[in-house]
Coordinates of C-alpha atoms and ligand atoms in Angstrom, one line a residue:
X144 CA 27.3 99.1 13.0
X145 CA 24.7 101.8 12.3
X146 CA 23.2 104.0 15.5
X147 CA 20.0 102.5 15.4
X148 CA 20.9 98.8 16.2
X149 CA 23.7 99.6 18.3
X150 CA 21.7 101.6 20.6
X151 CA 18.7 99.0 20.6
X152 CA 21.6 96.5 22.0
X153 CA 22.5 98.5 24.7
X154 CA 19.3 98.6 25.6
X155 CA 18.6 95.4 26.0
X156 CA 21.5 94.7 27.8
X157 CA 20.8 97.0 30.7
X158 CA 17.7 96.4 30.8
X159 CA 16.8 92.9 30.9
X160 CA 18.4 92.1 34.3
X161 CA 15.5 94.0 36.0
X162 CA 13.4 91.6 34.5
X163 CA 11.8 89.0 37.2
X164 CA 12.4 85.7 35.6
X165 CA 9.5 84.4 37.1
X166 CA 7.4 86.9 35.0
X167 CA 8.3 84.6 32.6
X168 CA 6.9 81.2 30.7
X169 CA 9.7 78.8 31.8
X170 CA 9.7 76.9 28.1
X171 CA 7.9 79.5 25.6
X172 CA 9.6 82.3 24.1
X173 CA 9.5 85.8 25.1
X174 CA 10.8 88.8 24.1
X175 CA 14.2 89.7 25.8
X176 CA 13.0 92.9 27.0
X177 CA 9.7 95.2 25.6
X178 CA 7.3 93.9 23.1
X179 CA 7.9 90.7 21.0
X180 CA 4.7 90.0 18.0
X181 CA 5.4 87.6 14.8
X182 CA 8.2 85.2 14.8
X183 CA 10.5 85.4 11.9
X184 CA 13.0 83.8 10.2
X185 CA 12.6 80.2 12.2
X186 CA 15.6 78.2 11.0
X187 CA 17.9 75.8 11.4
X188 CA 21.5 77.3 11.0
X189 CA 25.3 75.9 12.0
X190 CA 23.9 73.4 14.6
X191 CA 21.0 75.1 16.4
X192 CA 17.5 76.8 15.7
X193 CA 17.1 80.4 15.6
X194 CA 14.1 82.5 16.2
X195 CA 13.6 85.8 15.5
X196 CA 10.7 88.1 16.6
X197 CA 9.2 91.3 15.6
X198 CA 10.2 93.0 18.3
X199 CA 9.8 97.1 20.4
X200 CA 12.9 96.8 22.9
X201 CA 12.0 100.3 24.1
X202 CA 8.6 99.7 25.1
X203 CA 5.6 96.7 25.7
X204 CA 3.9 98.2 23.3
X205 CA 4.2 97.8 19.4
X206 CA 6.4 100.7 17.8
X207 CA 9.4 100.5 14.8
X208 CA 9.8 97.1 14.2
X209 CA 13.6 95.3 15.1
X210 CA 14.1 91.8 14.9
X211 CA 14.8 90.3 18.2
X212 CA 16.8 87.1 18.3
X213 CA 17.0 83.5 20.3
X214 CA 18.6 80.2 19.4
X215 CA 18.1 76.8 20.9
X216 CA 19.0 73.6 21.0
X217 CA 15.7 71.9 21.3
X218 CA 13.0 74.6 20.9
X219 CA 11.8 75.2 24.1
X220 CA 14.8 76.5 25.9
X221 CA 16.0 79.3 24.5
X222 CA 19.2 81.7 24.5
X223 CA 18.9 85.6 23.9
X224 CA 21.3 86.9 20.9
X225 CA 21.6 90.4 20.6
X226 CA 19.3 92.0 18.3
X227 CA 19.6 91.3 14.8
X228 CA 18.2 94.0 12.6
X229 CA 16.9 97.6 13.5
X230 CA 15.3 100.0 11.4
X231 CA 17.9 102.1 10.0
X232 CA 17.5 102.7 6.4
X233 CA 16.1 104.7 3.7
X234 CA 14.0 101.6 2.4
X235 CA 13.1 99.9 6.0
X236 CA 13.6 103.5 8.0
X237 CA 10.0 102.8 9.6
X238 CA 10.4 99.4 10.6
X239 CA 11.5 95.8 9.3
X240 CA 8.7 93.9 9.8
X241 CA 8.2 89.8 9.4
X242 CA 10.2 87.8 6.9
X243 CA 12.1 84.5 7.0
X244 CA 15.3 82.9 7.0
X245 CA 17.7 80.2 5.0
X246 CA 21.0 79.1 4.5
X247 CA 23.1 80.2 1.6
X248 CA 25.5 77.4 -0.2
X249 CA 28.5 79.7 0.7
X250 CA 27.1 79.0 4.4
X251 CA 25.6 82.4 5.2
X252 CA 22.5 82.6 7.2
X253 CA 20.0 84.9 5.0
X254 CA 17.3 86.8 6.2
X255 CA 14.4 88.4 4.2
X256 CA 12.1 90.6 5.4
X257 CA 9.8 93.6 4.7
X258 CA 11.4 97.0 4.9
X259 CA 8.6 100.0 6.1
X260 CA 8.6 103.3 4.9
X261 CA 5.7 105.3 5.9
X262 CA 4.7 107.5 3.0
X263 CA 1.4 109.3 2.7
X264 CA -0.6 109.0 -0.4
X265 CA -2.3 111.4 -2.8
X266 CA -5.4 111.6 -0.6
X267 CA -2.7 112.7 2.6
X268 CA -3.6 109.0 4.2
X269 CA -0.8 108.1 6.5
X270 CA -0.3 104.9 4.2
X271 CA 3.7 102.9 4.2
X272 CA 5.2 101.0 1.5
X273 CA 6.3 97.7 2.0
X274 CA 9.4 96.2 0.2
X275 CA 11.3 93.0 0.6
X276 CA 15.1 93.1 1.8
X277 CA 17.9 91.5 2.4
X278 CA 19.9 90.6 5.2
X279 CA 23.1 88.0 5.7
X280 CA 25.0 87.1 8.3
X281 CA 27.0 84.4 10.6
X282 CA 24.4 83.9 13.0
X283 CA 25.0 86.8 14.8
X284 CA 25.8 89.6 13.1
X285 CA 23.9 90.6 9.4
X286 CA 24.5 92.8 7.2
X287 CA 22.0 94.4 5.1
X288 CA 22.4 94.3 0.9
X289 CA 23.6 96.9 -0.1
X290 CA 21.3 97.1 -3.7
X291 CA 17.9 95.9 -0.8
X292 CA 15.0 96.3 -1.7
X293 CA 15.2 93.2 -3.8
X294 CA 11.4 93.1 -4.4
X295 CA 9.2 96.4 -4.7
X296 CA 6.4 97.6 -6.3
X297 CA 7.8 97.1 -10.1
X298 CA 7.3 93.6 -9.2
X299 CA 3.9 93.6 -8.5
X300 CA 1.2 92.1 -10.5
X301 CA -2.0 94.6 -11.8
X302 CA -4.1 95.2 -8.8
X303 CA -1.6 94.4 -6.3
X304 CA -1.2 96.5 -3.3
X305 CA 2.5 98.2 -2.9
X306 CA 0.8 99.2 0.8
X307 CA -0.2 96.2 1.9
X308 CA 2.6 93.6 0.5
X309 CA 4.7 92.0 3.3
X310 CA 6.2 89.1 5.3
X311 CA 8.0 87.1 2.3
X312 CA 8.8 83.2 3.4
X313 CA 11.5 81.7 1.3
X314 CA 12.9 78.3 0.7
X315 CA 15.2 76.1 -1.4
X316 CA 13.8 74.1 -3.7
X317 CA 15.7 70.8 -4.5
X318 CA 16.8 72.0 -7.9
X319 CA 18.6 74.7 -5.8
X320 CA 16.4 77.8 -7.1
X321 CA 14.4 79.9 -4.9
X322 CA 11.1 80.7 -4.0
X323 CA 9.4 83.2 -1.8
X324 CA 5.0 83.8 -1.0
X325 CA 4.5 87.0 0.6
X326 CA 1.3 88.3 1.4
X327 CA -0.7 90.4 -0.3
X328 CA -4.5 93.0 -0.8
X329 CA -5.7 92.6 -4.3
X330 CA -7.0 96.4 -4.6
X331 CA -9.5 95.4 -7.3
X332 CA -11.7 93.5 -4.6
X333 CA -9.9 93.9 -1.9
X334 CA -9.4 90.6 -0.8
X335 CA -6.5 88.7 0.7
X336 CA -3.8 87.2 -1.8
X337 CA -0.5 85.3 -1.9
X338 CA 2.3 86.5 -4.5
X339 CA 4.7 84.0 -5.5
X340 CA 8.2 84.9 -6.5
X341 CA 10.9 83.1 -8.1
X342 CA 15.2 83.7 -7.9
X343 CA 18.1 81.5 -9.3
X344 CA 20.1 83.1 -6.7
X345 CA 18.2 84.5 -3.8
X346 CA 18.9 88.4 -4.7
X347 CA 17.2 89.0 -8.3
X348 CA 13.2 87.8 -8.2
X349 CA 10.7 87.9 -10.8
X350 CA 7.3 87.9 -10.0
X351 CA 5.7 84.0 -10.9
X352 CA 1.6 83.8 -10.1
X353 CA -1.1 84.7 -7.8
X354 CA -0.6 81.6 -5.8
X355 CA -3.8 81.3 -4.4
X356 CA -6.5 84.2 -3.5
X357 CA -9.7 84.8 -1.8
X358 CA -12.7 83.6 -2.4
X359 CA -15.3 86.2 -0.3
X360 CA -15.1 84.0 3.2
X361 CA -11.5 84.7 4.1
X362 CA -10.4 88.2 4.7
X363 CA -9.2 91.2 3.1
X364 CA -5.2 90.9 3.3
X365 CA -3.6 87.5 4.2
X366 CA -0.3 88.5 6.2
X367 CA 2.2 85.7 7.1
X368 CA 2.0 83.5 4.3
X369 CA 4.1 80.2 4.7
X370 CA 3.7 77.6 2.0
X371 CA 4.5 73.5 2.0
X372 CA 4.1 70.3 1.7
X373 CA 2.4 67.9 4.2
X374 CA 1.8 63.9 4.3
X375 CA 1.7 64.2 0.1
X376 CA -0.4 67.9 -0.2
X377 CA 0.3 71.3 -0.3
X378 CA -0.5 73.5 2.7
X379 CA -0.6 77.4 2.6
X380 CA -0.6 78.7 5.9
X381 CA -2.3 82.5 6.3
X382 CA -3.3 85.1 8.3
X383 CA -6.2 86.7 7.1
X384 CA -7.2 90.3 8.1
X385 CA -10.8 91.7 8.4
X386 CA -12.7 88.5 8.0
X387 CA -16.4 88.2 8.9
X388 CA -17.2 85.3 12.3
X389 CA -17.8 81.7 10.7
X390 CA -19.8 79.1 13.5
X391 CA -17.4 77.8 15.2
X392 CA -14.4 78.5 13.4
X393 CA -13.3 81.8 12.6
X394 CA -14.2 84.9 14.4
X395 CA -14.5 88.3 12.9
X396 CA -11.4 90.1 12.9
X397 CA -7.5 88.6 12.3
X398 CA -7.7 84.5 12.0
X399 CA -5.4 82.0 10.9
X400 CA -6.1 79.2 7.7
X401 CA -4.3 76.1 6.5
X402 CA -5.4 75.9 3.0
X403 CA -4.6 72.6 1.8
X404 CA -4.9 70.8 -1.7
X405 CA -2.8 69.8 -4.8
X406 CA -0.3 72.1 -6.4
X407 CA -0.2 72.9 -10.0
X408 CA 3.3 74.0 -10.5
X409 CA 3.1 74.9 -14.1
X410 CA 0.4 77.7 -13.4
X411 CA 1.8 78.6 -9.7
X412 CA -1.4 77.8 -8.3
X413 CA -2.3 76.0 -5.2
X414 CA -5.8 73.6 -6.2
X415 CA -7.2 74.5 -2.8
X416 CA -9.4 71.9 -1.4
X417 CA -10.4 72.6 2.0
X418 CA -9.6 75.3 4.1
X419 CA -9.1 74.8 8.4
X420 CA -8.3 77.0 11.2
X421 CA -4.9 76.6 12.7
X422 CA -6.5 77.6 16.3
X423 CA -9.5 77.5 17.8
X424 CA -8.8 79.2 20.8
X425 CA -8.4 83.3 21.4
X426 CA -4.1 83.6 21.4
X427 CA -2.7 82.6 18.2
X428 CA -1.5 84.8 14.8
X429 CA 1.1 84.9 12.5
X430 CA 2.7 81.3 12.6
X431 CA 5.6 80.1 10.7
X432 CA 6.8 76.9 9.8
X433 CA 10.6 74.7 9.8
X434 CA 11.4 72.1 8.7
X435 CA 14.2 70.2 10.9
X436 CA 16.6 67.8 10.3
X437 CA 14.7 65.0 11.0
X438 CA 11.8 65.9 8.9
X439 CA 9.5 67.3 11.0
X440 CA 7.6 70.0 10.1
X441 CA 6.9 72.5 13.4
X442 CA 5.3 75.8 13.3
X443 CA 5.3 78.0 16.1
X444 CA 3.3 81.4 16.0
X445 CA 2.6 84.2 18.6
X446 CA 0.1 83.5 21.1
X447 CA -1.7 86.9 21.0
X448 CA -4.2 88.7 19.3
X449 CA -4.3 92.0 18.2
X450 CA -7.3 93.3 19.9
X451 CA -5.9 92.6 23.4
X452 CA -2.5 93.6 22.7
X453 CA -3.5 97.3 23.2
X454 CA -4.4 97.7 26.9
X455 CA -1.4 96.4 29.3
X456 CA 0.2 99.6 31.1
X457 CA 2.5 101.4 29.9
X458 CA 5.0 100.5 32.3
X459 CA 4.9 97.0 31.9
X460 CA 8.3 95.5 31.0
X461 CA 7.1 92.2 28.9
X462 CA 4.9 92.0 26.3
X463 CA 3.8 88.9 24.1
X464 CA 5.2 85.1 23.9
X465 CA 5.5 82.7 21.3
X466 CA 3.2 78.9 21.1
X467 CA 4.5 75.9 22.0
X468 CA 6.0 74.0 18.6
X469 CA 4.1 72.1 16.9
X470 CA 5.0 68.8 15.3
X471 CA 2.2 68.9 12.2
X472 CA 0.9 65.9 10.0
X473 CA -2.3 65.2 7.3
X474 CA -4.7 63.1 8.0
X475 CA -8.1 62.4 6.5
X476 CA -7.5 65.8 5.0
X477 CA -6.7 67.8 8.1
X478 CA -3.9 69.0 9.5
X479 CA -2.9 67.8 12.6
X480 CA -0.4 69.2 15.5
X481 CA 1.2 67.8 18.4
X482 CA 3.2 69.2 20.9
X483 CA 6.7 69.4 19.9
X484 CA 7.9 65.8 21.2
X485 CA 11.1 67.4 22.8
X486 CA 8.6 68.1 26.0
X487 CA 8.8 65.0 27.2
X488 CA 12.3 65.9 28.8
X489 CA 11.2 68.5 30.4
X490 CA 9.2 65.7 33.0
X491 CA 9.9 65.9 36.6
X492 CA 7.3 63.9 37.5
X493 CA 4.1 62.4 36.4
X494 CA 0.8 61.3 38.6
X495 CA -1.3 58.7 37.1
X496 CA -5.3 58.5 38.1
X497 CA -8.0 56.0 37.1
X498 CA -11.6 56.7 38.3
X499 CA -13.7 53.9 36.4
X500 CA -17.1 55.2 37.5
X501 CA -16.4 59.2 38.0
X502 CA -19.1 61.5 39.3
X503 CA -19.1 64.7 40.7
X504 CA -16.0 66.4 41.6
X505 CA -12.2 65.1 42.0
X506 CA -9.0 67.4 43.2
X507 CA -5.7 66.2 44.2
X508 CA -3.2 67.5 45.9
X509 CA -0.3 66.1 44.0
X510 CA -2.4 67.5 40.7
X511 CA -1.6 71.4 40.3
X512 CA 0.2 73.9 39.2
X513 CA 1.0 76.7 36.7
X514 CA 3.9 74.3 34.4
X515 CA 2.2 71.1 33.4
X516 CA 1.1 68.7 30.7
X517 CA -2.0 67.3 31.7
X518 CA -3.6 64.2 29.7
X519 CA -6.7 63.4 30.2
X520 CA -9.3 61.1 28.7
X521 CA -13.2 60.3 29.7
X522 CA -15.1 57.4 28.4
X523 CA -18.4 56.9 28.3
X524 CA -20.3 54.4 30.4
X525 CA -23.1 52.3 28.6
X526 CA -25.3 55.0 28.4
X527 CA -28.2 54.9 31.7
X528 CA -31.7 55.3 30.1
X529 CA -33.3 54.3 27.0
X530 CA -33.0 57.1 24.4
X531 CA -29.6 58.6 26.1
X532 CA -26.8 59.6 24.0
X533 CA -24.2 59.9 26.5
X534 CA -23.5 58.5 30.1
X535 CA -22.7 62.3 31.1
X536 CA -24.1 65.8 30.7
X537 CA -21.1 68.2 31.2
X538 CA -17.2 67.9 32.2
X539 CA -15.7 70.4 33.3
X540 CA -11.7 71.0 33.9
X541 CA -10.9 74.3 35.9
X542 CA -7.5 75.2 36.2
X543 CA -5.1 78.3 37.7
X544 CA -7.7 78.5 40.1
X545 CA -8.3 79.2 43.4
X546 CA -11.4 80.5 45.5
X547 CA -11.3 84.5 43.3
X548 CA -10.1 82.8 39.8
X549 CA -10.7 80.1 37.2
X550 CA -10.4 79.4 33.6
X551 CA -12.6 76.9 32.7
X552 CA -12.8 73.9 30.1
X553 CA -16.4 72.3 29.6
X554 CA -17.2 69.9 26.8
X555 CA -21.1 69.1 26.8
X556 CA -21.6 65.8 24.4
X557 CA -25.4 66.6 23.5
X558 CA -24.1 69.6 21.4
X559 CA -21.0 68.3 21.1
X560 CA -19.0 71.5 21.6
X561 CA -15.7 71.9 23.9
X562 CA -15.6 75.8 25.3
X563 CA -13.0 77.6 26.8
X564 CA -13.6 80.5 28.8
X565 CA -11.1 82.6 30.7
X566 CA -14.2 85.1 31.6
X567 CA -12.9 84.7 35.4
X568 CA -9.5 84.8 34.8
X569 CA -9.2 88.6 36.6
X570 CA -9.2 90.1 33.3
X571 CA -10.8 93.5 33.7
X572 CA -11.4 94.3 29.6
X573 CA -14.2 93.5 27.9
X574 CA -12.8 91.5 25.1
X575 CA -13.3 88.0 24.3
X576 CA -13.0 85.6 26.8
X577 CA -14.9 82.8 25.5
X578 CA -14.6 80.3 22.6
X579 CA -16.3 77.2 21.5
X580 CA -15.0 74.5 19.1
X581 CA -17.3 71.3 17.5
X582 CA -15.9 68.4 19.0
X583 CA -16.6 64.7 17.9
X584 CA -16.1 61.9 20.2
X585 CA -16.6 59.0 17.5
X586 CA -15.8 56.3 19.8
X587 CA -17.2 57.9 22.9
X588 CA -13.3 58.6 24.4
X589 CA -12.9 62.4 24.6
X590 CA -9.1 63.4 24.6
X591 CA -7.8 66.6 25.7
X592 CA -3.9 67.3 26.4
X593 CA -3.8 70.8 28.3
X594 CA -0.1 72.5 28.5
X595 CA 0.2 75.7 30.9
X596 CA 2.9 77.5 31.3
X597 CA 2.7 80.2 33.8
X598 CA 0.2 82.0 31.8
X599 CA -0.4 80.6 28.4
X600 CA -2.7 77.5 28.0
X601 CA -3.0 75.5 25.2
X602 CA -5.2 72.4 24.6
X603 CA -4.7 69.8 21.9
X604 CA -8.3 68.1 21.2
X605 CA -8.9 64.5 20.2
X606 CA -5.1 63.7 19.9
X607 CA -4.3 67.1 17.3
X608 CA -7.3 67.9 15.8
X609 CA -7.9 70.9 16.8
X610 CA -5.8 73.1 19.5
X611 CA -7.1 76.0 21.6
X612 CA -4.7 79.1 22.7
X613 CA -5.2 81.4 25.2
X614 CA -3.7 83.7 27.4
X615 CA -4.6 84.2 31.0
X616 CA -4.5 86.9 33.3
X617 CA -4.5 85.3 36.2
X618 CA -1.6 85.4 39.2
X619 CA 0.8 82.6 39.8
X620 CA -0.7 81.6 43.0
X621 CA -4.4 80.4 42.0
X622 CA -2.8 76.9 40.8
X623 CA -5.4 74.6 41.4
X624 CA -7.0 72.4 39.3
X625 CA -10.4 70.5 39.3
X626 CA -12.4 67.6 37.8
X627 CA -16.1 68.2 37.7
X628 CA -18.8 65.5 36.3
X629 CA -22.4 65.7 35.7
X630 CA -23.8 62.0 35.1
X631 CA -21.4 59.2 35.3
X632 CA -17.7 58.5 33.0
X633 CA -14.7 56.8 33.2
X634 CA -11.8 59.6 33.7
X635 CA -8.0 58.9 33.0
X636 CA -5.7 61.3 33.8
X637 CA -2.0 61.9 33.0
X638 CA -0.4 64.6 35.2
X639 CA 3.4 65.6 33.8
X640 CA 4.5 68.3 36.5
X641 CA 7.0 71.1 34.4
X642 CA 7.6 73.1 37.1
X643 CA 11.3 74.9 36.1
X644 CA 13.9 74.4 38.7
X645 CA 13.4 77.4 41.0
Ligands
FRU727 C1 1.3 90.4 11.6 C2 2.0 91.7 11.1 C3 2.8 91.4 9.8 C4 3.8 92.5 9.9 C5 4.1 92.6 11.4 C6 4.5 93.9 11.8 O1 1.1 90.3 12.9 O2 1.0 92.7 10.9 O3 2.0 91.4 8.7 O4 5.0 92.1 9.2 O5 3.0 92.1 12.0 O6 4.9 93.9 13.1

């Protein structure tokens, strides 16, 4: 075993039992120790579901790039394996960043991912170059190929950046060939692409097409590609980079897309037909998809952004957690998430309320908490005067509260928007704290399915259409949670307590 990973699982294994469990999301992933960004190489291998993570064990902060490693049995408790790859190479010396993971008919588990070398260019620009590698292994233990990298820039199509080239997902297809997308800057107008590659045998690729490309709204480099089919289309999953704010949808900086359509396999070319963000909220990049046994498709992604990710102290011992999974579907050309359905076992008890004619404010003392799954619907009444559109002016949901702290849910019908705002969280940066998302209540019901766990939130809108993610500052003991009502609505409410068992 070379130095490098050796010494990176030593690490972890003095270190992590200093780490306060309760510092900890009871049923989302974390790293083991230091700082955990992207998950990688999600898969289901010899009876359980691994997760890997881009991961710093020396530090909360991002630095070379290991994979960190987890398995579980049902996705939302999770195992710590030792660390599976460290950067100690002449191709991935500066890191091994994100990549993906499948089995191999002679039964190994194989990993690729992007080896890092930072090399600076002719202008003396601290650039790196990106490559794609191999890795295989039992589950445990992998072992690099010895001929890696198996993709680099010889592959590349004109105008392709070597610099910016990274994160390749591969699968199987049923003919048994492979194919990998990894993510790509087209140099000539520098604008995110996806590169599709092609391998009889998993090791020797040849470049196929520009799968799909930008088209001026969606960024300059789309990292994280993942790319598959969905209720009879084709879904690309990205992470664009440098993007300008759209109303209500993307905001300026790093966002995430499903671009869906029809595939046209003899070009390589995804038909794109409409293009969606996978989160509306603040915490949510780089996601990656599975496909389990049963034929669900579930992504998961880290719920962080980049800009925040810079500003926790030094000395802090944790840094960065996965999402919930997602259970994904089409429908009327959207796609559509749920929480993962395995949840439901982690019930210890549930508080039903029915308020026919709710007004003003309702709290209950069997309703809080920092672990729940909260459902909760509001009706309309017959609207009260003549030209009124709704029965109600404002709901709003506060929650880890107490009397110093609050994150706040308010959906106001006339303009039809649902915002979330963590502005009194006890954050004390000035970075976003608020967000709004266009929601529709066709048949007057608004539905909203809020999971927190300890500090991660994440709201499911009108049944999957749209989620929010965010992260919250705020300590464990504000657990309150409120109903507040401006006009007159019938509220249902559907309180799963989650708390773990100490
Ligand atoms: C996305 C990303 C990937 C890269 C990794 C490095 O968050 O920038 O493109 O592989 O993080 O840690």
């Amino acid at each position: 075993m070379e130095w490098a990973l050796r010494r990176a699982r030593e690490f972890e294994e003095q270190k992590d039992k200093f780490i306060d469990r309760k510092s900890r999301p009871a049923f989302h992933l974390s790293p083991r120790i230091g700082w955990m960004n992207d998950p990688n190489g999600f898969s289901y291998y010899n009876g359980r579901y691994h997760l890997f993570y881009q991961y710093h064990p020396y530090d909360a902060h991002w630095g070379p790039m290991h994979w960190g490693h987890a398995v579980s049995d049902d996705l939302l408790h999770w195992e710590y394996l030792p660390t599976a790859l460290a950067p100690d190479q002449p191709y991935d010396r500066d890191g091994c960043y994100s990549g993906s993971a499948l089995t191999l008919p002679d039964g190994r588990h194989l990993l690729m991912y992007t080896g890092v070398v930072n090399a600076p260019n002719e202008k003396n620009l601290p650039l790196m170059w990106q490559v794609q590698c191999l890795a295989a292994g039992d589950g445990v233990e992998y072992e690099k190929y010895e001929h890696n990298p198996v993709i680099d820039q010889t592959d590349l199509p004109p105008d392709a950046s070597p610099y910016d080239f990274r994160d390749p997902k591969i699968w199987q297809q049923p003919d048994g060939t492979y194919r990998c997308v990894i993510g790509n800057r087209c140099l000539k107008d520098n604008t995110g692409q996806v590169l599709l590659y092609a391998s009889d045998d998993a090791v020797n690729w040849r470049f196929v097409s520009v799968l799909d490309k930008n088209d001026s709204h969606l960024g300059r480099m789309w990292e994280c590609p993942d790319f598959f089919t969905l209720g009879g289309k084709h879904v690309l999953l990205i992470s664009p980079q440098e993007m300008r704010a759209i109303n209500y949808s993307y905001d300026s900086g790093n966002n995430t897309a499903f671009l869906s359509g029809d595939y046209d396999e003899e070009n390589g070319k995804l038909l794109r037909e409409a293009d969606q963000p996978a989160d509306y909220g603040i915490d949510f990049y780089a996601p990656q998809t599975l496909l389990t046994e049963d034929g669900r498709r579930i992504m998961i992604a880290w719920m962080q952004e980049w800009e925040t990710a810079k500003f926790h102290p030094r000395t802090s011992h944790l840094f960065g957690q996965m999402t919930l999974p997602r259970e994904l579907s089409f429908k009327d050309g959207k796609v559509i998430q749920k929480p993962i359905r395995e949840i439901e076992g982690l019930r210890r008890s549930t508080k039903t309320v029915k308020l026919e004619n709710f007004t003003g404010s309702y709290r209950s003392p069997e309703i809080k908490g920092r672990f729940f799954d909260l459902e909760v619907s509001l009706k309309q009444k017959p609207a009260a005067a003549a030209g009124e559109i709704s029965s109600y002016r404002r709901f709003d949901i506060c929650f880890a509260e107490n009397a110093q702290y609050h994150t706040l849910l308010r959906y106001e019908p006339y303009d039809k928007l649902l915002h979330m705002s963590r502005r009194y969280a006890g954050s004390r940066l000035k970075v976003i704290h608020d967000k709004a998302c266009r929601t529709d209540c066709p048949d007057g019901e608004l539905k909203l399915r809020l999971i927190l766990d300890h500090s991660g939130a994440e709201v499911f809108i009108q049944d999957g259409e749209k989620v929010m993610s965010m992260m919250l500052p705020t300590p464990l003991e504000a657990d309150g949670i409120s109903f507040h009502l401006e006009g007159e609505a019938e509220l249902q409410l559907k309180f799963h307590d989650l708390s773990p068992d100490d």
